[in-house]
């Protein structure tokens, strides 16, 4: 049985498109939590191109998840200190491993071991893409977070990512109830059922037999994705997060909250190049306040609420 | 008040919303979903023209019904009928968005038929209908729409500039596509 005295909360950060700021946001949220006194562990699960350590000016750690997968190293032994109190890091594989070849057993082992780590919060940086391993790690989290940017390609990938995650979860839930192929079968015959998209599929399942309806409500109602909008350049961009939420709810049929945004600031990449942790310096940057706010919103399950004048279109 | 609740829910509003809130939210959602912003375009097939049209229809309907319901609840109150003109004037001051269906609501509350508007403005009723329904394809050039809007707004005793400022951006947004 699980140890109920320990409340390790796992946050996973994904989002599809590369370079939208997943690693920056993950490292900054982690710093925020650690500075507030929570024992926080960052797990860089970007198995292709781990780079979270750069956000703290660290050199590439000697041991990485490759050693866990290939050499049976203990997850605990991979932990390095970030130089910030309460904040530690486990780095992903850097190059050596074909990240897509991690098999089911290895994945299960990783998930088991993550759960047994000592920490108040574990933040997982997933890297880009919608590979099955990425989706499964995302689904492991207590809080699912996507980072996107006010740019059509980033938004398209974000929609695709949340839809893929949701569909993956649906399939695995029904499988666990021995209804292996229900979802796939419905989807395959979607024209016959008048199903055009994921939203229609969800509607169809909700109206299905009592059993299906109950399973659906029990297992899927907790599925909530938190959206963070990064590299915001104007007040109007802030609203995009709000609109994304509406679009996901109304047209994808998914539960989504807009947790907050971070502005674009040159100081971010200066910090990285100077090997400084962004959150410790740059006191004048608005981004510091914005990250604190969005971290708190995610912790407390609060929605960011856009100011009325922006909603009203009074700000250009 | 079951349906009142459903309509508010479609507009993503809470029970204690004022008519001004409803109006503002309706305008915001209408602009969002009739427009062409990146967050909408990125939906691709999940927001086909068919889905868009269907949603906008439901939105317009919800807004219309909410207006009717709030009117009804006011009629049922103890106010004497003679206050009606004052009430209409007050209601008009609260309106700060002028979509086609709002123009229609205003006209209907004034109990004016389209042919009466035609008699006064010489704007063909089918054009009036298309203004109210925001059937923008009927107006290949902005100048015509603009002059009709000015006439129609004047007829309804509205501030023409505000009507134009609110209405035309949606036309331009759709025409740009
Ligand atoms: N708010 C911001 N303001 C300015 N620059 C930013 C901001 N956020 C991120 N960047 C810049 O964008 C770059 C990419 O960010 P980051 O590495 O966090 O993206 P990522 O989503 O993790 O990418 P990948 O998918 O490749 O892992 C960073 O090097 C940083 O310089
Ligand atoms: Mg990254």
Coordinates of C-alpha atoms and ligand atoms in Angstrom, one line a residue:
Chain A
X1 CA 0.0 0.0 0.0
X2 CA 1.1 3.5 -0.5
X3 CA 2.5 5.5 2.3
X4 CA -0.1 8.1 3.1
X5 CA 2.1 10.1 5.4
X6 CA 4.2 11.4 2.5
X7 CA 2.7 13.9 0.2
X8 CA 5.0 14.2 -2.7
X9 CA 3.3 16.2 -5.4
X10 CA 4.4 15.7 -8.9
X11 CA 4.1 18.4 -11.5
X12 CA 4.9 17.6 -15.1
X13 CA 5.6 20.3 -17.7
X14 CA 5.1 19.6 -21.4
X15 CA 3.6 21.3 -24.4
X16 CA 4.6 19.9 -27.7
X17 CA 6.6 22.6 -29.4
X18 CA 10.3 22.9 -28.7
X19 CA 11.7 26.2 -27.4
X20 CA 8.5 27.6 -25.9
X21 CA 10.2 27.9 -22.5
X22 CA 9.3 24.6 -20.8
X23 CA 12.7 24.3 -19.2
X24 CA 12.9 27.9 -18.2
X25 CA 9.4 27.8 -16.6
X26 CA 10.1 24.5 -14.8
X27 CA 13.4 25.7 -13.4
X28 CA 11.9 29.0 -12.3
X29 CA 8.8 27.5 -10.7
X30 CA 11.1 25.0 -8.9
X31 CA 13.2 27.9 -7.6
X32 CA 10.1 29.7 -6.4
X33 CA 8.9 26.7 -4.5
X34 CA 12.3 26.0 -3.0
X35 CA 12.7 29.6 -1.9
X36 CA 9.4 29.3 -0.1
X37 CA 10.9 26.4 1.9
X38 CA 9.5 23.4 0.0
X39 CA 11.9 20.6 -0.7
X40 CA 11.9 20.5 -4.4
X41 CA 13.4 18.1 -6.9
X42 CA 13.7 18.9 -10.6
X43 CA 13.7 15.9 -13.0
X44 CA 14.9 16.6 -16.4
X45 CA 13.1 14.0 -18.5
X46 CA 14.0 15.5 -21.8
X47 CA 15.8 12.3 -22.8
X48 CA 17.0 13.7 -26.1
X49 CA 18.4 17.0 -25.1
X50 CA 18.6 17.5 -21.3
X51 CA 19.6 21.0 -20.5
X52 CA 17.9 22.0 -17.2
X53 CA 21.2 22.2 -15.5
X54 CA 22.2 25.1 -17.7
X55 CA 19.5 27.2 -16.0
X56 CA 21.5 27.0 -12.8
X57 CA 24.9 27.5 -14.4
X58 CA 25.8 23.9 -13.6
X59 CA 28.2 21.8 -15.7
X60 CA 26.6 18.6 -17.2
X61 CA 26.1 16.2 -14.3
X62 CA 28.3 13.1 -14.3
X63 CA 25.4 10.7 -13.8
X64 CA 22.1 10.9 -15.7
X65 CA 19.0 8.9 -16.3
X66 CA 21.0 6.9 -18.8
X67 CA 22.9 5.4 -15.8
X68 CA 19.5 4.5 -14.3
X69 CA 18.3 2.8 -17.4
X70 CA 21.4 1.1 -18.5
X71 CA 23.6 0.7 -15.5
X72 CA 21.1 0.2 -12.7
X73 CA 22.2 3.3 -10.8
X74 CA 19.8 4.3 -8.1
X75 CA 17.7 7.4 -8.8
X76 CA 18.9 8.8 -5.5
X77 CA 22.5 8.7 -6.6
X78 CA 21.8 10.9 -9.6
X79 CA 20.7 13.8 -7.5
X80 CA 22.9 16.9 -7.8
X81 CA 22.5 20.2 -5.8
X82 CA 21.6 23.3 -7.8
X83 CA 23.3 25.7 -5.4
X84 CA 19.9 26.9 -4.2
X85 CA 18.7 25.7 -0.8
X86 CA 16.0 23.0 -1.0
X87 CA 16.4 22.6 -4.7
X88 CA 17.9 19.5 -6.3
X89 CA 18.2 18.1 -9.8
X90 CA 18.3 14.9 -11.7
X91 CA 19.4 15.2 -15.3
X92 CA 18.1 13.4 -18.3
X93 CA 20.2 11.4 -20.7
X94 CA 22.5 13.5 -22.6
X95 CA 22.8 12.1 -26.1
X96 CA 23.9 8.5 -25.5
X97 CA 20.5 6.8 -25.4
X98 CA 17.9 6.5 -28.1
X99 CA 15.1 8.0 -26.0
X100 CA 12.4 6.3 -27.9
X101 CA 13.7 2.9 -27.2
X102 CA 12.9 2.9 -23.5
X103 CA 10.7 -0.1 -23.0
X104 CA 7.6 -0.6 -20.9
X105 CA 9.4 -2.2 -18.0
X106 CA 12.0 0.5 -17.8
X107 CA 9.3 3.1 -17.8
X108 CA 7.4 1.4 -15.0
X109 CA 10.5 1.2 -13.0
X110 CA 11.2 4.8 -13.5
X111 CA 7.7 5.8 -12.4
X112 CA 7.9 3.6 -9.3
X113 CA 11.2 5.1 -8.3
X114 CA 10.1 8.7 -8.9
X115 CA 7.2 8.1 -6.5
X116 CA 9.6 6.9 -3.8
X117 CA 11.9 10.0 -3.9
X118 CA 12.0 12.2 -0.8
X119 CA 10.6 15.6 -1.7
X120 CA 7.6 17.9 -1.2
X121 CA 7.4 18.6 -4.9
X122 CA 8.9 16.9 -7.9
X123 CA 8.8 19.0 -11.1
X124 CA 9.4 17.0 -14.3
X125 CA 10.6 18.8 -17.5
X126 CA 9.4 16.7 -20.4
X127 CA 10.9 18.3 -23.4
X128 CA 8.9 18.6 -26.7
X129 CA 7.0 16.2 -28.8
X130 CA 4.1 13.8 -28.3
X131 CA 6.0 10.5 -28.1
X132 CA 4.3 7.8 -26.0
X133 CA 6.9 8.0 -23.3
X134 CA 6.4 11.7 -23.0
X135 CA 2.6 11.3 -22.8
X136 CA 2.9 8.6 -20.2
X137 CA 5.2 10.6 -18.0
X138 CA 2.9 13.6 -18.3
X139 CA 0.0 11.4 -17.2
X140 CA 1.9 10.3 -14.1
X141 CA 1.7 13.8 -12.6
X142 CA -0.6 15.2 -10.0
X143 CA -0.6 18.5 -11.9
X144 CA -0.3 18.6 -15.6
X145 CA 1.1 21.8 -17.0
X146 CA 1.6 22.9 -20.6
X147 CA 3.8 25.8 -21.6
X148 CA 3.0 27.5 -24.9
X149 CA 3.7 30.8 -26.6
X150 CA 1.6 33.4 -28.5
X151 CA 2.5 32.0 -31.8
X152 CA 0.3 29.9 -34.1
X153 CA 2.7 26.9 -34.4
X154 CA 3.2 26.7 -30.6
X155 CA -0.5 26.9 -30.1
X156 CA -1.3 24.2 -32.7
X157 CA 1.2 21.9 -31.1
X158 CA -0.2 22.6 -27.7
X159 CA -3.7 21.6 -28.8
X160 CA -2.3 18.5 -30.4
X161 CA -0.4 17.7 -27.2
X162 CA -3.4 18.0 -24.9
X163 CA -5.6 16.0 -27.2
X164 CA -3.0 13.2 -27.5
X165 CA -2.6 13.1 -23.7
X166 CA -6.3 12.9 -23.2
X167 CA -6.8 10.2 -25.8
X168 CA -4.0 8.2 -24.3
X169 CA -5.5 8.4 -20.9
X170 CA -8.9 7.4 -22.2
X171 CA -7.5 4.4 -23.9
X172 CA -5.5 3.3 -20.8
X173 CA -8.5 3.8 -18.5
X174 CA -10.8 1.7 -20.5
X175 CA -8.1 -0.9 -20.9
X176 CA -7.8 -1.1 -17.1
X177 CA -11.5 -2.0 -16.9
X178 CA -11.0 -4.8 -19.4
X179 CA -12.8 -2.7 -22.1
X180 CA -9.7 -2.9 -24.1
X181 CA -10.8 -1.7 -27.5
X182 CA -14.0 0.3 -26.7
X183 CA -12.4 3.6 -27.4
X184 CA -10.5 2.6 -30.5
X185 CA -13.5 0.8 -31.9
X186 CA -15.7 3.8 -31.5
X187 CA -13.0 6.0 -33.0
X188 CA -12.5 3.7 -36.0
X189 CA -16.2 3.8 -36.8
X190 CA -16.5 7.4 -36.0
X191 CA -18.3 8.3 -39.3
X192 CA -21.1 5.8 -38.4
X193 CA -21.4 7.4 -35.0
X194 CA -21.3 10.9 -36.3
X195 CA -18.2 11.7 -34.4
X196 CA -16.1 14.5 -36.0
X197 CA -13.5 15.0 -33.3
X198 CA -12.3 14.4 -29.8
X199 CA -15.1 16.5 -28.3
X200 CA -17.8 14.4 -30.1
X201 CA -16.1 11.3 -28.9
X202 CA -16.2 12.5 -25.3
X203 CA -19.9 13.4 -25.7
X204 CA -20.6 10.0 -27.2
X205 CA -18.8 8.1 -24.3
X206 CA -20.6 10.2 -21.7
X207 CA -24.0 9.1 -23.2
X208 CA -22.9 5.5 -23.5
X209 CA -24.1 2.6 -21.3
X210 CA -24.3 3.2 -17.5
X211 CA -21.0 1.4 -17.0
X212 CA -19.1 3.5 -19.5
X213 CA -20.7 6.6 -18.3
X214 CA -19.7 5.8 -14.7
X215 CA -16.1 4.9 -15.6
X216 CA -15.9 8.1 -17.6
X217 CA -17.1 10.3 -14.7
X218 CA -15.0 8.5 -12.1
X219 CA -11.7 8.4 -14.0
X220 CA -11.7 11.4 -16.3
X221 CA -13.3 14.1 -14.2
X222 CA -10.0 14.8 -12.5
X223 CA -8.3 15.4 -15.8
X224 CA -7.3 19.1 -15.8
X225 CA -4.5 20.7 -17.8
X226 CA -2.9 23.9 -16.6
X227 CA -1.9 26.4 -19.3
X228 CA 1.1 28.8 -19.0
X229 CA 1.7 31.3 -21.7
X230 CA 5.4 32.3 -22.0
X231 CA 7.1 35.0 -23.9
X232 CA 4.2 37.4 -23.8
X233 CA 5.0 40.6 -25.5
X234 CA 1.9 42.8 -25.2
X235 CA -1.2 43.1 -23.0
X236 CA -3.2 41.7 -25.8
X237 CA -1.1 38.5 -25.7
X238 CA -2.2 38.0 -22.1
X239 CA -5.7 37.4 -23.4
X240 CA -4.6 34.6 -25.7
X241 CA -4.2 32.3 -22.6
X242 CA -7.8 33.1 -21.7
X243 CA -9.0 32.4 -25.2
X244 CA -7.0 29.1 -25.4
X245 CA -8.8 28.0 -22.3
X246 CA -12.2 28.8 -23.8
X247 CA -11.2 27.0 -27.0
X248 CA -10.1 23.9 -25.2
X249 CA -13.3 23.8 -23.1
X250 CA -15.7 24.6 -25.9
X251 CA -14.2 22.9 -28.9
X252 CA -11.9 20.2 -27.6
X253 CA -14.2 19.3 -24.7
X254 CA -11.3 19.3 -22.2
X255 CA -11.0 20.8 -18.7
X256 CA -8.4 23.4 -18.7
X257 CA -7.3 26.3 -16.5
X258 CA -5.2 29.3 -17.4
X259 CA -2.7 29.5 -14.6
X260 CA -0.7 32.6 -15.8
X261 CA 1.8 34.0 -18.1
X262 CA 5.4 35.2 -18.2
X263 CA 6.5 38.2 -20.3
X264 CA 9.3 38.1 -22.8
X265 CA 12.5 39.6 -21.3
X266 CA 16.0 39.7 -22.7
X267 CA 17.3 39.2 -19.2
X268 CA 16.2 35.5 -19.4
X269 CA 18.8 34.5 -22.0
X270 CA 21.4 36.8 -20.5
X271 CA 21.0 34.9 -17.2
X272 CA 21.4 31.5 -18.9
X273 CA 24.5 32.7 -20.7
X274 CA 25.9 34.2 -17.5
X275 CA 25.3 30.9 -15.7
X276 CA 23.0 32.6 -13.2
X277 CA 19.7 31.3 -11.9
X278 CA 17.3 33.8 -13.3
X279 CA 15.0 34.0 -10.3
X280 CA 17.8 34.9 -7.9
X281 CA 18.8 38.1 -9.8
X282 CA 16.8 40.4 -12.1
X283 CA 14.8 41.8 -9.2
X284 CA 13.4 44.4 -11.5
X285 CA 12.1 42.1 -14.2
X286 CA 8.3 41.7 -14.3
X287 CA 8.9 38.0 -15.1
X288 CA 9.9 37.3 -11.4
X289 CA 6.5 38.5 -10.1
X290 CA 4.7 36.7 -12.9
X291 CA 6.4 33.4 -12.2
X292 CA 5.7 33.7 -8.5
X293 CA 2.0 34.4 -9.3
X294 CA 1.6 31.5 -11.7
X295 CA 3.4 29.1 -9.4
X296 CA 1.1 30.1 -6.6
X297 CA -1.9 29.7 -8.9
X298 CA -1.0 26.2 -9.7
X299 CA -0.3 25.3 -6.1
X300 CA -3.7 26.6 -5.0
X301 CA -5.6 25.6 -8.1
X302 CA -6.5 29.2 -8.8
X303 CA -7.3 30.6 -12.3
X304 CA -5.5 33.6 -13.5
X305 CA -8.1 36.2 -14.3
X306 CA -7.5 38.6 -17.0
X307 CA -8.1 42.2 -16.1
X308 CA -11.6 43.4 -17.3
X309 CA -10.2 46.2 -19.6
X310 CA -8.2 43.6 -21.5
X311 CA -11.2 41.3 -21.8
X312 CA -13.2 44.3 -23.0
X313 CA -10.7 45.0 -25.8
X314 CA -10.1 48.5 -24.3
X315 CA -6.3 47.8 -24.5
X316 CA -5.0 47.5 -28.0
Chain B
X1 CA -35.1 29.4 -14.2
X2 CA -33.3 26.3 -15.5
X3 CA -32.8 27.7 -19.0
X4 CA -31.6 31.1 -17.8
X5 CA -28.9 29.2 -16.0
X6 CA -27.9 27.3 -19.2
X7 CA -27.7 30.5 -21.3
X8 CA -25.5 32.1 -18.7
X9 CA -23.3 29.0 -18.7
X10 CA -22.8 29.2 -22.4
X11 CA -21.7 32.8 -21.9
X12 CA -19.5 31.5 -19.0
X13 CA -21.1 33.9 -16.6
X14 CA -22.3 33.5 -13.0
X15 CA -25.9 33.8 -11.7
X16 CA -25.4 37.3 -10.4
X17 CA -24.3 38.9 -13.7
X18 CA -25.8 42.2 -14.6
X19 CA -27.2 43.0 -18.1
X20 CA -24.1 45.0 -18.7
X21 CA -21.9 42.0 -17.9
X22 CA -24.0 39.8 -20.2
X23 CA -23.7 42.4 -23.0
X24 CA -19.9 42.7 -22.6
X25 CA -19.3 39.0 -22.4
X26 CA -21.5 38.4 -25.4
X27 CA -19.6 40.9 -27.5
X28 CA -16.3 39.5 -26.4
X29 CA -17.2 35.9 -27.3
X30 CA -18.9 36.9 -30.5
X31 CA -15.8 38.7 -31.6
X32 CA -13.5 35.9 -30.6
X33 CA -15.4 33.2 -32.4
X34 CA -16.3 35.1 -35.5
X35 CA -12.8 36.3 -35.8
X36 CA -9.6 34.9 -37.1
X37 CA -7.2 35.1 -34.2
X38 CA -4.3 32.6 -34.0
X39 CA -5.8 30.8 -31.0
X40 CA -8.9 30.1 -33.1
X41 CA -7.1 29.3 -36.4
X42 CA -4.8 26.8 -34.6
X43 CA -7.9 24.7 -33.8
X44 CA -8.1 23.7 -37.5
X45 CA -10.6 20.8 -37.9
X46 CA -11.8 21.1 -34.4
X47 CA -13.4 24.4 -35.3
X48 CA -14.7 23.9 -38.8
X49 CA -17.0 26.4 -40.4
X50 CA -19.9 24.2 -39.5
X51 CA -19.0 24.1 -35.8
X52 CA -18.3 27.8 -35.9
X53 CA -21.7 28.6 -37.4
X54 CA -23.4 26.3 -34.9
X55 CA -21.7 27.8 -31.9
X56 CA -22.4 31.4 -33.0
X57 CA -26.0 30.5 -33.5
X58 CA -26.2 29.2 -30.0
X59 CA -24.4 32.3 -28.7
X60 CA -26.8 34.7 -30.4
X61 CA -29.8 32.6 -29.2
X62 CA -28.6 32.6 -25.6
X63 CA -28.1 36.4 -25.7
X64 CA -31.5 37.0 -27.1
X65 CA -33.2 34.7 -24.6
X66 CA -31.4 36.3 -21.7
X67 CA -32.6 39.7 -22.8
X68 CA -36.1 38.4 -23.2
X69 CA -36.1 36.7 -19.8
X70 CA -34.8 39.8 -18.0
X71 CA -37.4 41.8 -19.8
X72 CA -40.1 39.4 -18.7
X73 CA -39.0 39.4 -15.1
X74 CA -39.2 43.2 -15.2
X75 CA -42.6 43.2 -16.7
X76 CA -43.9 40.9 -14.0
X77 CA -42.8 43.3 -11.4
X78 CA -45.1 45.9 -9.9
X79 CA -43.9 48.8 -12.1
X80 CA -46.7 50.5 -14.0
X81 CA -46.7 50.2 -17.8
X82 CA -46.3 54.0 -18.2
X83 CA -42.7 53.7 -17.2
X84 CA -41.9 51.7 -20.3
X85 CA -40.3 54.5 -22.3
X86 CA -38.1 55.5 -19.4
X87 CA -37.2 51.9 -18.9
X88 CA -36.3 51.5 -22.6
X89 CA -34.1 54.6 -22.4
X90 CA -32.4 53.3 -19.3
X91 CA -31.8 49.9 -21.0
X92 CA -30.3 51.6 -24.1
X93 CA -27.8 53.5 -22.0
X94 CA -26.5 50.2 -20.6
X95 CA -25.8 48.8 -24.0
X96 CA -22.3 49.2 -25.1
X97 CA -22.1 46.7 -27.9
X98 CA -23.9 46.8 -31.2
X99 CA -23.9 43.4 -32.9
X100 CA -26.5 42.5 -35.4
X101 CA -28.6 40.6 -32.9
X102 CA -28.4 43.5 -30.4
X103 CA -29.7 45.8 -33.0
X104 CA -32.5 43.4 -33.6
X105 CA -33.3 43.2 -29.9
X106 CA -33.4 47.0 -29.7
X107 CA -35.8 47.1 -32.6
X108 CA -38.0 44.4 -31.2
X109 CA -38.1 46.1 -27.8
X110 CA -39.2 49.3 -29.6
X111 CA -41.9 47.1 -31.2
X112 CA -40.9 48.2 -34.7
X113 CA -41.2 46.0 -37.7
X114 CA -38.7 45.8 -40.5
X115 CA -41.1 47.3 -43.0
X116 CA -41.6 50.3 -40.8
X117 CA -37.8 50.7 -40.8
X118 CA -37.9 50.4 -44.6
X119 CA -40.6 53.1 -44.9
X120 CA -38.5 55.5 -42.9
X121 CA -35.0 54.7 -44.2
X122 CA -35.6 53.2 -47.7
X123 CA -33.2 50.4 -46.7
X124 CA -34.5 47.1 -48.3
X125 CA -35.8 44.8 -45.6
X126 CA -33.5 41.9 -46.8
X127 CA -30.5 44.2 -46.2
X128 CA -31.8 45.0 -42.7
X129 CA -32.2 41.3 -42.0
X130 CA -28.6 40.7 -43.2
X131 CA -27.3 43.6 -41.0
X132 CA -29.1 42.0 -38.0
X133 CA -27.9 38.5 -38.9
X134 CA -24.4 39.7 -39.7
X135 CA -24.6 38.1 -43.1
X136 CA -21.5 39.9 -44.3
X137 CA -21.4 38.3 -47.7
X138 CA -24.4 40.5 -48.6
X139 CA -22.2 43.6 -48.5
X140 CA -19.3 43.3 -50.9
X141 CA -18.2 46.9 -50.2
X142 CA -17.9 48.5 -46.9
X143 CA -19.3 51.9 -48.0
X144 CA -22.8 50.5 -48.5
X145 CA -22.9 48.7 -45.2
X146 CA -21.6 51.8 -43.6
X147 CA -24.3 54.1 -44.9
X148 CA -27.0 51.6 -44.1
X149 CA -25.7 51.3 -40.5
X150 CA -25.7 55.0 -40.1
X151 CA -29.3 55.3 -41.3
X152 CA -30.5 52.4 -39.2
X153 CA -28.7 53.6 -36.1
X154 CA -30.2 57.0 -36.5
X155 CA -33.6 55.5 -36.9
X156 CA -33.1 53.6 -33.6
X157 CA -31.9 56.8 -31.9
X158 CA -28.4 55.3 -31.3
X159 CA -25.1 57.0 -31.4
X160 CA -24.0 56.3 -35.0
X161 CA -20.3 56.5 -34.3
X162 CA -20.5 54.0 -31.5
X163 CA -22.5 51.6 -33.6
X164 CA -20.0 51.9 -36.5
X165 CA -17.0 51.4 -34.2
X166 CA -18.5 48.3 -32.7
X167 CA -20.0 46.7 -35.8
X168 CA -17.5 47.3 -38.6
X169 CA -14.4 45.6 -37.1
X170 CA -16.2 42.3 -37.3
X171 CA -17.1 42.9 -40.9
X172 CA -13.5 43.8 -41.7
X173 CA -12.2 40.8 -39.8
X174 CA -14.4 38.4 -41.8
X175 CA -13.7 40.2 -45.1
X176 CA -10.0 39.8 -44.6
X177 CA -10.2 36.1 -44.6
Ligands
LIG1 N1 10.2 34.6 -21.0 C1 11.2 34.6 -21.8 N2 11.8 35.7 -22.2 C2 12.9 35.7 -23.0 N3 13.5 34.6 -23.4 C3 13.0 33.4 -23.0 C4 11.8 33.3 -22.2 N4 11.5 32.0 -22.0 C5 12.4 31.3 -22.7 N5 13.3 32.1 -23.3 C6 14.4 31.8 -24.2 O1 14.0 30.7 -25.0 C7 15.0 29.7 -25.0 C8 14.3 28.3 -25.0 O2 13.7 28.1 -23.7 P1 13.7 26.7 -23.1 O3 15.0 26.0 -23.2 O4 13.1 26.9 -21.7 O5 12.6 26.0 -24.0 P2 12.1 24.5 -24.0 O6 10.6 24.6 -24.2 O7 12.5 23.8 -22.8 O8 12.8 23.9 -25.3 P3 13.0 22.3 -25.6 O9 11.7 21.9 -26.1 O10 14.1 22.4 -26.7 O11 13.4 21.7 -24.4 C9 15.8 29.9 -23.8 O12 17.2 29.7 -24.1 C10 15.6 31.3 -23.3 O13 16.7 32.1 -23.7
LIG2 MG1 13.7 22.1 -22.5

